[in-house]
Amino acid sequence: MKLTPDVFITGRSFLEDEVKGKTVIVIDVLRAASTIITALQNGSKGIIAVEDMGTAGRIAQNLDSSSYLLCGEKDGEKIEDYHLGNSPVEYEESVVKGKTLIFSSTNGTPTLVRCSGAKEVIIGSFLNAKAVTDYLRTIDNEIIFVCSGWKSRLSFEDTLCAGYMLHQLVGTVLPVSSPDGACVAFALYQQFGSDITDSVKNSNHAERLRKLGFEQDIDYCCQTDVSDCIPVMEDGVIVRKV
Ligand code: 3SL
């Protein structure tokens, strides 16, 4: 790693050209990234992230119906007639093993699609933060953390997670002249990182999920460094790197 990685604060805060040639880590703690990590860990064959339901339907038409599951949410709620929503605890081995998942979400999957021109796209959350940063330490390429956010607005939990990963990479002192996005995420982690679960529970999106009855997902997604699964996008399909 040559430079301090930058942090793009939402999935809409950059031009698609800006990620070209870079290694991008797309973060969506609540919940798309955490769900993708869980699905691959439990044996899903691969995940096709799409920006909308229309695209999901068109892809499904060309696949054998026993080979895929339609998955995702709109504004947090399961999409009507889809097999699965976006609760990571739904993605058990007995459900997803060997299946291709066509996955549409409000912020996470559109952000992934916007990053698809990068040299390498990795999916990260608190669950696999250590595995991701261990990998990033081994590469020379320029790194950008892209927080999915919520409808073009900053999400506390995504920025906190970017700050956590930066801490793992650079230690307790951020190099001078680091990009502003990195300074903000790093400072947020310094301020709120001592109790990740407690801090995330106070976030706007945790509040939204609680109202929808997904309290257990918040605890699940705040588990830190519990997965060694690194999802990576290859030719439009997200598969397990390790
Ligand atoms: O926006 C997204 O991609 C989702 O992760 C949001 S939710 O947690 O399913 O509401």
CSV table of C-alpha atoms in Angstrom, one decimal, residues 122-224:
chain,number,residue,atom,x,y,z
A,122,ILE,CA,-14.1,-6.0,-2.9
A,123,ILE,CA,-17.1,-6.1,-0.5
A,124,GLY,CA,-16.4,-5.2,3.1
A,125,SER,CA,-18.2,-4.8,6.4
A,126,PHE,CA,-17.3,-5.2,10.1
A,127,LEU,CA,-17.8,-9.0,9.6
A,128,ASN,CA,-14.7,-9.4,7.4
A,129,ALA,CA,-12.8,-6.2,8.1
A,130,LYS,CA,-9.6,-7.9,9.3
A,131,ALA,CA,-9.6,-10.3,6.3
A,132,VAL,CA,-10.0,-7.4,3.9
A,133,THR,CA,-7.2,-5.2,5.5
A,134,ASP,CA,-4.8,-8.2,5.7
A,135,TYR,CA,-5.3,-8.6,1.9
A,136,LEU,CA,-5.0,-4.8,1.2
A,137,ARG,CA,-1.6,-4.8,3.0
A,138,THR,CA,-0.3,-7.2,0.3
A,139,ILE,CA,-1.1,-5.0,-2.7
A,140,ASP,CA,0.5,-1.9,-4.3
A,141,ASN,CA,-2.5,-0.6,-6.1
A,142,GLU,CA,-4.3,2.6,-5.0
A,143,ILE,CA,-7.2,1.9,-2.6
A,144,ILE,CA,-10.5,3.6,-2.2
A,145,PHE,CA,-13.2,2.8,0.4
A,146,VAL,CA,-16.6,3.5,-1.0
A,147,CYS,CA,-19.4,3.9,1.6
A,148,SER,CA,-22.8,3.1,0.2
A,149,GLY,CA,-24.6,5.5,2.5
A,150,TRP,CA,-28.4,6.0,2.3
A,151,LYS,CA,-30.0,7.7,-0.7
A,152,SER,CA,-27.0,9.9,-1.4
A,153,ARG,CA,-26.5,10.8,2.3
A,154,LEU,CA,-23.8,9.7,4.7
A,155,SER,CA,-24.4,6.6,6.8
A,156,PHE,CA,-22.7,6.6,10.2
A,157,GLU,CA,-22.1,2.9,10.2
A,158,ASP,CA,-20.4,2.8,6.8
A,159,THR,CA,-18.1,5.7,7.6
A,160,LEU,CA,-17.3,4.1,11.0
A,161,CYS,CA,-16.4,0.9,9.3
A,162,ALA,CA,-14.1,2.7,6.7
A,163,GLY,CA,-12.4,4.4,9.7
A,164,TYR,CA,-12.0,1.0,11.4
A,165,MET,CA,-10.3,-0.5,8.3
A,166,LEU,CA,-8.1,2.6,8.0
A,167,HIS,CA,-7.0,2.1,11.6
A,168,GLN,CA,-6.1,-1.5,10.8
A,169,LEU,CA,-4.0,-0.3,7.9
A,170,VAL,CA,-2.2,2.8,9.2
A,171,GLY,CA,-2.2,2.4,13.0
A,172,THR,CA,-3.2,5.1,15.4
A,173,VAL,CA,-1.7,8.1,13.5
A,174,LEU,CA,-3.0,9.0,10.1
A,175,PRO,CA,-0.2,10.2,7.8
A,176,VAL,CA,-0.2,14.0,7.2
A,177,SER,CA,-1.7,15.1,3.9
A,178,SER,CA,-4.2,12.2,3.9
A,179,PRO,CA,-7.3,12.8,1.9
A,180,ASP,CA,-10.2,14.6,3.6
A,181,GLY,CA,-12.5,11.6,3.3
A,182,ALA,CA,-9.9,9.4,5.1
A,183,CYS,CA,-9.5,12.1,7.9
A,184,VAL,CA,-13.2,12.2,8.5
A,185,ALA,CA,-13.6,8.4,8.7
A,186,PHE,CA,-10.5,8.0,10.8
A,187,ALA,CA,-11.7,10.7,13.3
A,188,LEU,CA,-15.1,9.2,13.4
A,189,TYR,CA,-13.6,5.8,14.4
A,190,GLN,CA,-11.4,7.5,17.0
A,191,GLN,CA,-14.5,9.2,18.5
A,192,PHE,CA,-16.9,6.3,18.4
A,193,GLY,CA,-14.9,3.1,17.8
A,194,SER,CA,-14.5,1.9,21.4
A,195,ASP,CA,-18.0,0.3,21.3
A,196,ILE,CA,-19.0,-0.4,17.7
A,197,THR,CA,-22.3,-2.1,18.4
A,198,ASP,CA,-23.5,0.6,20.8
A,199,SER,CA,-22.5,3.4,18.4
A,200,VAL,CA,-24.1,1.7,15.4
A,201,LYS,CA,-27.3,1.1,17.3
A,202,ASN,CA,-27.6,4.9,17.6
A,203,SER,CA,-27.4,5.5,13.9
A,204,ASN,CA,-30.3,6.6,11.7
A,205,HIS,CA,-30.3,3.4,9.7
A,206,ALA,CA,-30.3,1.2,12.8
A,207,GLU,CA,-33.4,3.2,13.9
A,208,ARG,CA,-35.0,2.5,10.5
A,209,LEU,CA,-34.3,-1.2,10.7
A,210,ARG,CA,-35.6,-1.4,14.3
A,211,LYS,CA,-38.9,0.1,13.2
A,212,LEU,CA,-39.1,-2.6,10.5
A,213,GLY,CA,-38.5,-5.4,13.1
A,214,PHE,CA,-34.8,-6.1,12.1
A,215,GLU,CA,-33.2,-5.5,15.5
A,216,GLN,CA,-31.3,-8.8,15.4
A,217,ASP,CA,-29.7,-7.8,12.1
A,218,ILE,CA,-28.0,-4.8,13.7
A,219,ASP,CA,-26.3,-7.1,16.3
A,220,TYR,CA,-25.4,-9.6,13.6
A,221,CYS,CA,-23.8,-6.9,11.3
A,222,CYS,CA,-21.8,-5.3,14.2
A,223,GLN,CA,-19.8,-8.5,14.8
A,224,THR,CA,-16.3,-7.6,14.0
